mmCIF file of C-alpha atoms in Angstrom:
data_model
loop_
_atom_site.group_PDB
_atom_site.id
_atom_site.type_symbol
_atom_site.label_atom_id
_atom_site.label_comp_id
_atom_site.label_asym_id
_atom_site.label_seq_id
_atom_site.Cartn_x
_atom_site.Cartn_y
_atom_site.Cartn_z
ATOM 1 C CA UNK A 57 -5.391 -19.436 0.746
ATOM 2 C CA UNK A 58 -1.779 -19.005 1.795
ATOM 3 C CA UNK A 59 -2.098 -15.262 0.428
ATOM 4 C CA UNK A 60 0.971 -13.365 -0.975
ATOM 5 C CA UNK A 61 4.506 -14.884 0.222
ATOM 6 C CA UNK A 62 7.523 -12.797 0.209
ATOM 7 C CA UNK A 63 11.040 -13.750 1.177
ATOM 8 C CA UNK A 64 13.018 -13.456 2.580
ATOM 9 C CA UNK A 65 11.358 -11.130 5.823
ATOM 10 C CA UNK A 66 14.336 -9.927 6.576
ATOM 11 C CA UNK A 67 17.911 -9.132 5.169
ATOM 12 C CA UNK A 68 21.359 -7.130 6.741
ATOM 13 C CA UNK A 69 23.851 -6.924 3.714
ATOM 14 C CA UNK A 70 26.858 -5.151 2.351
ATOM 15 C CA UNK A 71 26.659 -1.878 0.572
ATOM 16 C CA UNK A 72 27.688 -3.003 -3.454
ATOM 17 C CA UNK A 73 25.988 -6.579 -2.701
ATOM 18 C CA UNK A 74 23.055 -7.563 -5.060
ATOM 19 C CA UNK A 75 19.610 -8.209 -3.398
ATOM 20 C CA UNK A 76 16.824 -10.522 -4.398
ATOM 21 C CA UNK A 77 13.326 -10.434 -2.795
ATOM 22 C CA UNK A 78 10.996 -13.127 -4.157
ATOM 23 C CA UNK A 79 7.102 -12.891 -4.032
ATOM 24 C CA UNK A 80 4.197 -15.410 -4.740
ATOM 25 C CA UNK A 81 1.349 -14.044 -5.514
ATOM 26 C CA UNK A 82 -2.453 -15.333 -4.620
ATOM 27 C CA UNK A 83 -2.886 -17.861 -6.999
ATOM 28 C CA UNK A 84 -5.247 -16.497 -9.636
ATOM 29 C CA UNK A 85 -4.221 -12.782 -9.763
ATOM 30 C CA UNK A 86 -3.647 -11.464 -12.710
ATOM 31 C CA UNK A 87 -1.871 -8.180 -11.440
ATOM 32 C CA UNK A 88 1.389 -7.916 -8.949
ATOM 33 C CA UNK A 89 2.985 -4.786 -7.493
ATOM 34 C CA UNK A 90 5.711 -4.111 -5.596
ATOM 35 C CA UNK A 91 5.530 -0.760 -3.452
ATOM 36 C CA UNK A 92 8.497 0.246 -1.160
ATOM 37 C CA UNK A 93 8.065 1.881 2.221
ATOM 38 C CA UNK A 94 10.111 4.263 4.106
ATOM 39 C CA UNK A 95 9.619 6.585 6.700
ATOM 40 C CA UNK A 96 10.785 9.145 4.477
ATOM 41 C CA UNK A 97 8.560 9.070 1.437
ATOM 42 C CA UNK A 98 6.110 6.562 2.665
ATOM 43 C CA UNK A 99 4.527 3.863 0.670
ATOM 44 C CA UNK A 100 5.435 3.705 -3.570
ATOM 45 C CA UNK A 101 4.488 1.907 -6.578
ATOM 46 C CA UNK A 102 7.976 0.336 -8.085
ATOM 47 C CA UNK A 103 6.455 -1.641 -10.836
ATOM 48 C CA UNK A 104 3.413 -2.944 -11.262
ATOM 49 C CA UNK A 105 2.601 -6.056 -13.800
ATOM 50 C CA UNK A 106 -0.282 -7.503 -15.722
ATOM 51 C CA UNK A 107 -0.382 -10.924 -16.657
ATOM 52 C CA UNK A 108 3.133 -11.270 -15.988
ATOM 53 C CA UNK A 109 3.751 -8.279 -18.315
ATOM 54 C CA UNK A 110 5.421 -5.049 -16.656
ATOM 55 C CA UNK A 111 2.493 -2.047 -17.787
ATOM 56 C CA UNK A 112 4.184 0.755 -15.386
ATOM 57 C CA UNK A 113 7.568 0.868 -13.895
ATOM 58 C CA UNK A 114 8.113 4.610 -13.335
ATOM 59 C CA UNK A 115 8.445 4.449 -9.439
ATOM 60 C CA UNK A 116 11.859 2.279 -10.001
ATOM 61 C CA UNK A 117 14.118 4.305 -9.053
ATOM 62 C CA UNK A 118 16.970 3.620 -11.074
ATOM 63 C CA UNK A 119 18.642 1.310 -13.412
ATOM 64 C CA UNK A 120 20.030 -0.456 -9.794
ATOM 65 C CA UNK A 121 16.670 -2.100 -9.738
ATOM 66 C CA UNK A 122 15.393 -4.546 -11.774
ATOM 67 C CA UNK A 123 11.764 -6.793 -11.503
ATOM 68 C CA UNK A 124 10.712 -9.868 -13.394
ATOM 69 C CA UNK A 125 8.208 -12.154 -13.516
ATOM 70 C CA UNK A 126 8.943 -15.098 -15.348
ATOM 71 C CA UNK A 127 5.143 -16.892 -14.693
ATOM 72 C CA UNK A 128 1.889 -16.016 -12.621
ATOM 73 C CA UNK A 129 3.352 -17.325 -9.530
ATOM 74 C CA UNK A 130 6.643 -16.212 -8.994
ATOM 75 C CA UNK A 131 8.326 -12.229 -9.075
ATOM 76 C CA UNK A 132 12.072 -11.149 -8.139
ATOM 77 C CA UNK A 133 12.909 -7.536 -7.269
ATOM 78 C CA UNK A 134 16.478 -7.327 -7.819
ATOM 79 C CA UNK A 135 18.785 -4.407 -6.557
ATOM 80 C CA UNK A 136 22.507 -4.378 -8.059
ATOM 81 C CA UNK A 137 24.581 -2.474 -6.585
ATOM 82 C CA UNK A 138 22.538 -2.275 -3.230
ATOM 83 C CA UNK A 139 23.306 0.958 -1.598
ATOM 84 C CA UNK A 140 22.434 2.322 2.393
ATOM 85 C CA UNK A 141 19.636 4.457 0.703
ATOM 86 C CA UNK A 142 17.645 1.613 -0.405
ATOM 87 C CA UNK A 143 16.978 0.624 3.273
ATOM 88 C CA UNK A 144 13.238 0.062 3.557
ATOM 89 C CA UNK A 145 10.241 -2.607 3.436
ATOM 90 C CA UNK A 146 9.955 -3.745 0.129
ATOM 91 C CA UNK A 147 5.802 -5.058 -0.353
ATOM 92 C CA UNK A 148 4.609 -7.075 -3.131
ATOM 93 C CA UNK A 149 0.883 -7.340 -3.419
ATOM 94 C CA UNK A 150 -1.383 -8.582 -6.110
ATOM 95 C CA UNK A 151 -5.263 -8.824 -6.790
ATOM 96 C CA UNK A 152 -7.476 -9.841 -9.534
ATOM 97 C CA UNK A 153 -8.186 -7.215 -12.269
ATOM 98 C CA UNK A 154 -6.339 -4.787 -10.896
ATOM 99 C CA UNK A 155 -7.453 -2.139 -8.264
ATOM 100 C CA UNK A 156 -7.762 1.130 -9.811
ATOM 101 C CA UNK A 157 -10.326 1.165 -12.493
ATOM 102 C CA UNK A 158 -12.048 -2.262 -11.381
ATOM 103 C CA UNK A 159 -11.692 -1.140 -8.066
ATOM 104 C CA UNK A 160 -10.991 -4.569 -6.281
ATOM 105 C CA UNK A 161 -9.067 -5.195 -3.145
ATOM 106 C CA UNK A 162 -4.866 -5.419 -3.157
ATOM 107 C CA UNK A 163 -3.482 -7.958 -0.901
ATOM 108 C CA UNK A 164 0.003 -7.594 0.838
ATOM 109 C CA UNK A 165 2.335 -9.811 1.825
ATOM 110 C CA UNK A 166 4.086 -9.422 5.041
ATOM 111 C CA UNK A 167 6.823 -6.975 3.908
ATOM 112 C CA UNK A 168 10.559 -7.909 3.335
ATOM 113 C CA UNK A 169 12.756 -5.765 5.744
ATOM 114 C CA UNK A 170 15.845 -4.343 3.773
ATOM 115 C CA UNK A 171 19.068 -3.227 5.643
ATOM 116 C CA UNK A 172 21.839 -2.481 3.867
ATOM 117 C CA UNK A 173 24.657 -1.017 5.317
ATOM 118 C CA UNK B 178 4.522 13.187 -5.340
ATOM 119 C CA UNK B 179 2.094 11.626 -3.279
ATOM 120 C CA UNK B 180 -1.730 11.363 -4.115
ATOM 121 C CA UNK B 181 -3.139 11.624 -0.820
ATOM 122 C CA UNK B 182 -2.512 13.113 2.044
ATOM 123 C CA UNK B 183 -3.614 12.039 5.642
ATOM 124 C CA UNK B 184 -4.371 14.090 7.996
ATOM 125 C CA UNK B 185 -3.766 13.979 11.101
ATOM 126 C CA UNK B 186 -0.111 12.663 10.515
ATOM 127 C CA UNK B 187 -0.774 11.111 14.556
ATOM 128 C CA UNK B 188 -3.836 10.737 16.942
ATOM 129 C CA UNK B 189 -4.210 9.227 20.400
ATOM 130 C CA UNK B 190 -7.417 8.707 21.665
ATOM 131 C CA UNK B 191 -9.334 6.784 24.776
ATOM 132 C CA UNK B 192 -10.720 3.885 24.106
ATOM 133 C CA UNK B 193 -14.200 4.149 23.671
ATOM 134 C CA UNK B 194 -13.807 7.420 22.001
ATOM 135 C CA UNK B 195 -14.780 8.130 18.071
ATOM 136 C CA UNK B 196 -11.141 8.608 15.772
ATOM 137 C CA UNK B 197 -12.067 10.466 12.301
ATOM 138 C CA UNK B 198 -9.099 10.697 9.873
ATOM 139 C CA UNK B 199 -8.980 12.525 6.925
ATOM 140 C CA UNK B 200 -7.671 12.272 3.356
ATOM 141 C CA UNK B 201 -7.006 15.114 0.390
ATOM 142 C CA UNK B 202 -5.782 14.147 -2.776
ATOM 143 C CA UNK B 203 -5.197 16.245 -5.986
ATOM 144 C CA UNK B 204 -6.321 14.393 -9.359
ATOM 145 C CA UNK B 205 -9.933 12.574 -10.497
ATOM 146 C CA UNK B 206 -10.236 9.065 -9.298
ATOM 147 C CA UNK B 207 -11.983 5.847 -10.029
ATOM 148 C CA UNK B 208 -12.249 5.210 -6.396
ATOM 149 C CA UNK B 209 -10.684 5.911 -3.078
ATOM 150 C CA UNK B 210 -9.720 2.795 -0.767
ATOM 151 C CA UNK B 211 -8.198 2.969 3.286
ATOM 152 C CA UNK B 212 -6.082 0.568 4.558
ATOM 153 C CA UNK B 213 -4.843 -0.896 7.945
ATOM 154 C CA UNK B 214 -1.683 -1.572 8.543
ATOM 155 C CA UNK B 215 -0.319 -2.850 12.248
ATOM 156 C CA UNK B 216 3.349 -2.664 13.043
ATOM 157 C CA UNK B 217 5.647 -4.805 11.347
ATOM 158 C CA UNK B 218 2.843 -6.580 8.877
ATOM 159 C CA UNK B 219 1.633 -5.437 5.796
ATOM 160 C CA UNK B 220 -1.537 -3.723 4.320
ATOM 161 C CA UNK B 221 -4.814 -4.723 4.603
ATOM 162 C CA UNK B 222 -7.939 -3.685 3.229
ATOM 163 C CA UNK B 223 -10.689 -2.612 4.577
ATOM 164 C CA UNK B 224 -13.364 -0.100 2.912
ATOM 165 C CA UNK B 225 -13.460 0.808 -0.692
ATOM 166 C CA UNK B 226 -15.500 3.947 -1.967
ATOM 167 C CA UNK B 227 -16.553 4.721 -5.609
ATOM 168 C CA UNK B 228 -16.316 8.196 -7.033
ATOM 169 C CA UNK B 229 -20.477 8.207 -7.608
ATOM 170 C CA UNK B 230 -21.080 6.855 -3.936
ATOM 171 C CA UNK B 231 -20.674 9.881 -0.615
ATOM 172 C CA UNK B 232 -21.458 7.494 2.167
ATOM 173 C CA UNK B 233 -20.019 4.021 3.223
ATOM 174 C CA UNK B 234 -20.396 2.225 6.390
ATOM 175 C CA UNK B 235 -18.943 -1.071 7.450
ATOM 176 C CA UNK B 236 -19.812 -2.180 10.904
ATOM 177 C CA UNK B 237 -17.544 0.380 12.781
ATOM 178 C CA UNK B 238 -16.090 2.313 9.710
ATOM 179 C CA UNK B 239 -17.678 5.198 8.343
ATOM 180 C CA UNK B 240 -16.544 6.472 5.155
ATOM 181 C CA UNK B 241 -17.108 9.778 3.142
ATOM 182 C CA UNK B 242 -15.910 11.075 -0.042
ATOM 183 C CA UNK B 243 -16.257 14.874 -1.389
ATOM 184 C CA UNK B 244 -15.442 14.954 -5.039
ATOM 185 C CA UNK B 245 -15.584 18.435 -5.268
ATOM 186 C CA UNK B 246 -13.650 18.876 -2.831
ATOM 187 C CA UNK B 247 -11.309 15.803 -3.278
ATOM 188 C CA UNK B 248 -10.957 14.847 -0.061
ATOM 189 C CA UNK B 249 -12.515 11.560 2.209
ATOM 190 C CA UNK B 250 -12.342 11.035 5.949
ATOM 191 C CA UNK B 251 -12.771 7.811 8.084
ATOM 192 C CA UNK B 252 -14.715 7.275 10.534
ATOM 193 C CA UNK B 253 -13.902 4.498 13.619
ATOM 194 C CA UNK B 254 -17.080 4.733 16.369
ATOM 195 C CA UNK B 255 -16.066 2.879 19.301
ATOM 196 C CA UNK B 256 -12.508 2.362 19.515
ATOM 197 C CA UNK B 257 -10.560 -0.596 20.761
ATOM 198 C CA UNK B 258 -6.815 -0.860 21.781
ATOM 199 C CA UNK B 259 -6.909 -3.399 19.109
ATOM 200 C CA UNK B 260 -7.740 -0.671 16.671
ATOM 201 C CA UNK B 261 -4.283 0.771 16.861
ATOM 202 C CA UNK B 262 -2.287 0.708 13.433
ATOM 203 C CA UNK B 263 -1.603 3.108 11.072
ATOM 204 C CA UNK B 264 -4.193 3.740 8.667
ATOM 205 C CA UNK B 265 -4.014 4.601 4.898
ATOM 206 C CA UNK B 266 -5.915 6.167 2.254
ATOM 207 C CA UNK B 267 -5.386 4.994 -1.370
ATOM 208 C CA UNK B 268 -6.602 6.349 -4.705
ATOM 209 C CA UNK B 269 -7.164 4.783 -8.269
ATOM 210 C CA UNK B 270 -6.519 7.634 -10.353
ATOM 211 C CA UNK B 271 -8.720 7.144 -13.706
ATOM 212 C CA UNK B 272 -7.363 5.365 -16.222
ATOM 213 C CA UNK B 273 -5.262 2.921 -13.916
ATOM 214 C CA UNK B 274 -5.195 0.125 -12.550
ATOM 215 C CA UNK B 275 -2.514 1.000 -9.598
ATOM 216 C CA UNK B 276 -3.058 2.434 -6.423
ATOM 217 C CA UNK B 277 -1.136 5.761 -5.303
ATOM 218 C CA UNK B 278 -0.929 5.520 -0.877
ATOM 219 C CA UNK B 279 -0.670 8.346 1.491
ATOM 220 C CA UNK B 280 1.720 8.835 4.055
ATOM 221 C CA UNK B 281 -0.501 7.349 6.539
ATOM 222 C CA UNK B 282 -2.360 8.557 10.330
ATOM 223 C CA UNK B 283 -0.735 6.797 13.076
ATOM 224 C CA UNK B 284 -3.851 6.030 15.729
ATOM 225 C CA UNK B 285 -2.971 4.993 19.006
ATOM 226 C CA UNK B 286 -5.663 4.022 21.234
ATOM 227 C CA UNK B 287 -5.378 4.057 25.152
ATOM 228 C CA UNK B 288 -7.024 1.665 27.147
#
């Protein structure tokens, strides 16, 4: 398995620029998160989706951000307007009946580094 | 606010030597989870304790968990260079199905 693909790894843009960050999930998870990671406030939940359904989104931080997933194997985190502030690793991870109450294992993909400046 | 809460926030060690981290958080959970992560890759997995089990081992991970007093630790015997990373406990409050990280230990072992 080719486990969960994010692109792109890395991205430098403009403050007021809209970012996209794409994930594929493993292929026969039914639940896909996307944390964010700074050195600041460490590792948070964004949004986190079931069956392609959002169920909890209260880590976005603000209307700038927007997630979708259109099918099981394809998610966008959008930001619009990007500002310096939202300068961090951006991880979507998924697993298979979710990790908290079934208590099964989240996989990560390698991270997508976000600079804006 | 975050769940847990690692502590220490840094540890250096020799290699050879034991490296115990520990991990408070405030609310009931389902389970408590730890997980690796080197620089520049993401998270992986790598012990998961329920809330009715104290003891876990896998091979040279040790893991406890203290309801009552809501807090876990993690135990590496034997440590290898390759065994530096930063190192993460994660909880699954009841009721969810997410996982809420802590800020992390950064372990550094010197050869």
């Amino acid at each position: 398995d080719a486990g969960v693909i994010q692109s792109p790894r890395h991205e430098v843009t403009e403050m007021g620029q809209e970012v996209t960050l794409r994930c594929k999930p493993i292929s026969g998870h039914d639940y896909l998160f996307w944390y964010r990671q700074t050195m600041m406030r460490g590792l948070e939940l964004l949004i986190y989706f079931n069956n392609n359904v959002p169920i909890d989104d209260s880590g976005m931080p603000e209307d700038r951000f927007s997630a979708k997933m259109p099918n099981a194997s394809f998610s966008t985190l959008k930001i619009q307007p990007s500002e310096p502030r939202d300068s961090a690793v951006y991880f979507c991870a998924s697993s298979y009946r979710g990790s908290g109450i079934s208590g099964n294992t989240i996989y990560f993909g390698e991270g997508s580094w976000l600079t804006v400046v | 606010s975050q769940q847990g809460e690692e502590d220490p926030q840094a540890l250096s060690i020799q290699e050879g030597e034991n490296a115990t981290m520990n991990c408070s958080y405030k609310t009931s959970i389902n389970n408590l989870q730890w997980y690796r992560q080197n620089s520049g890759r993401g998270l992986v997995h790598l012990i998961l304790i329920r809330s009715n089990e104290r003891e876990k081992h896998s091979g040279r991970l040790r893991v406890t968990l203290d309801t009552s007093k809501k807090s876990s630790s993690l135990l590496i015997t034997a440590s290898r260079a390759a065994d530096t990373a930063s190192y993460f406990c994660a909880t699954a409050l009841r009721g969810a199905q997410k996982l809420v990280f802590g800020q992390g230990t950064r372990l550094t072992i010197n050869p």
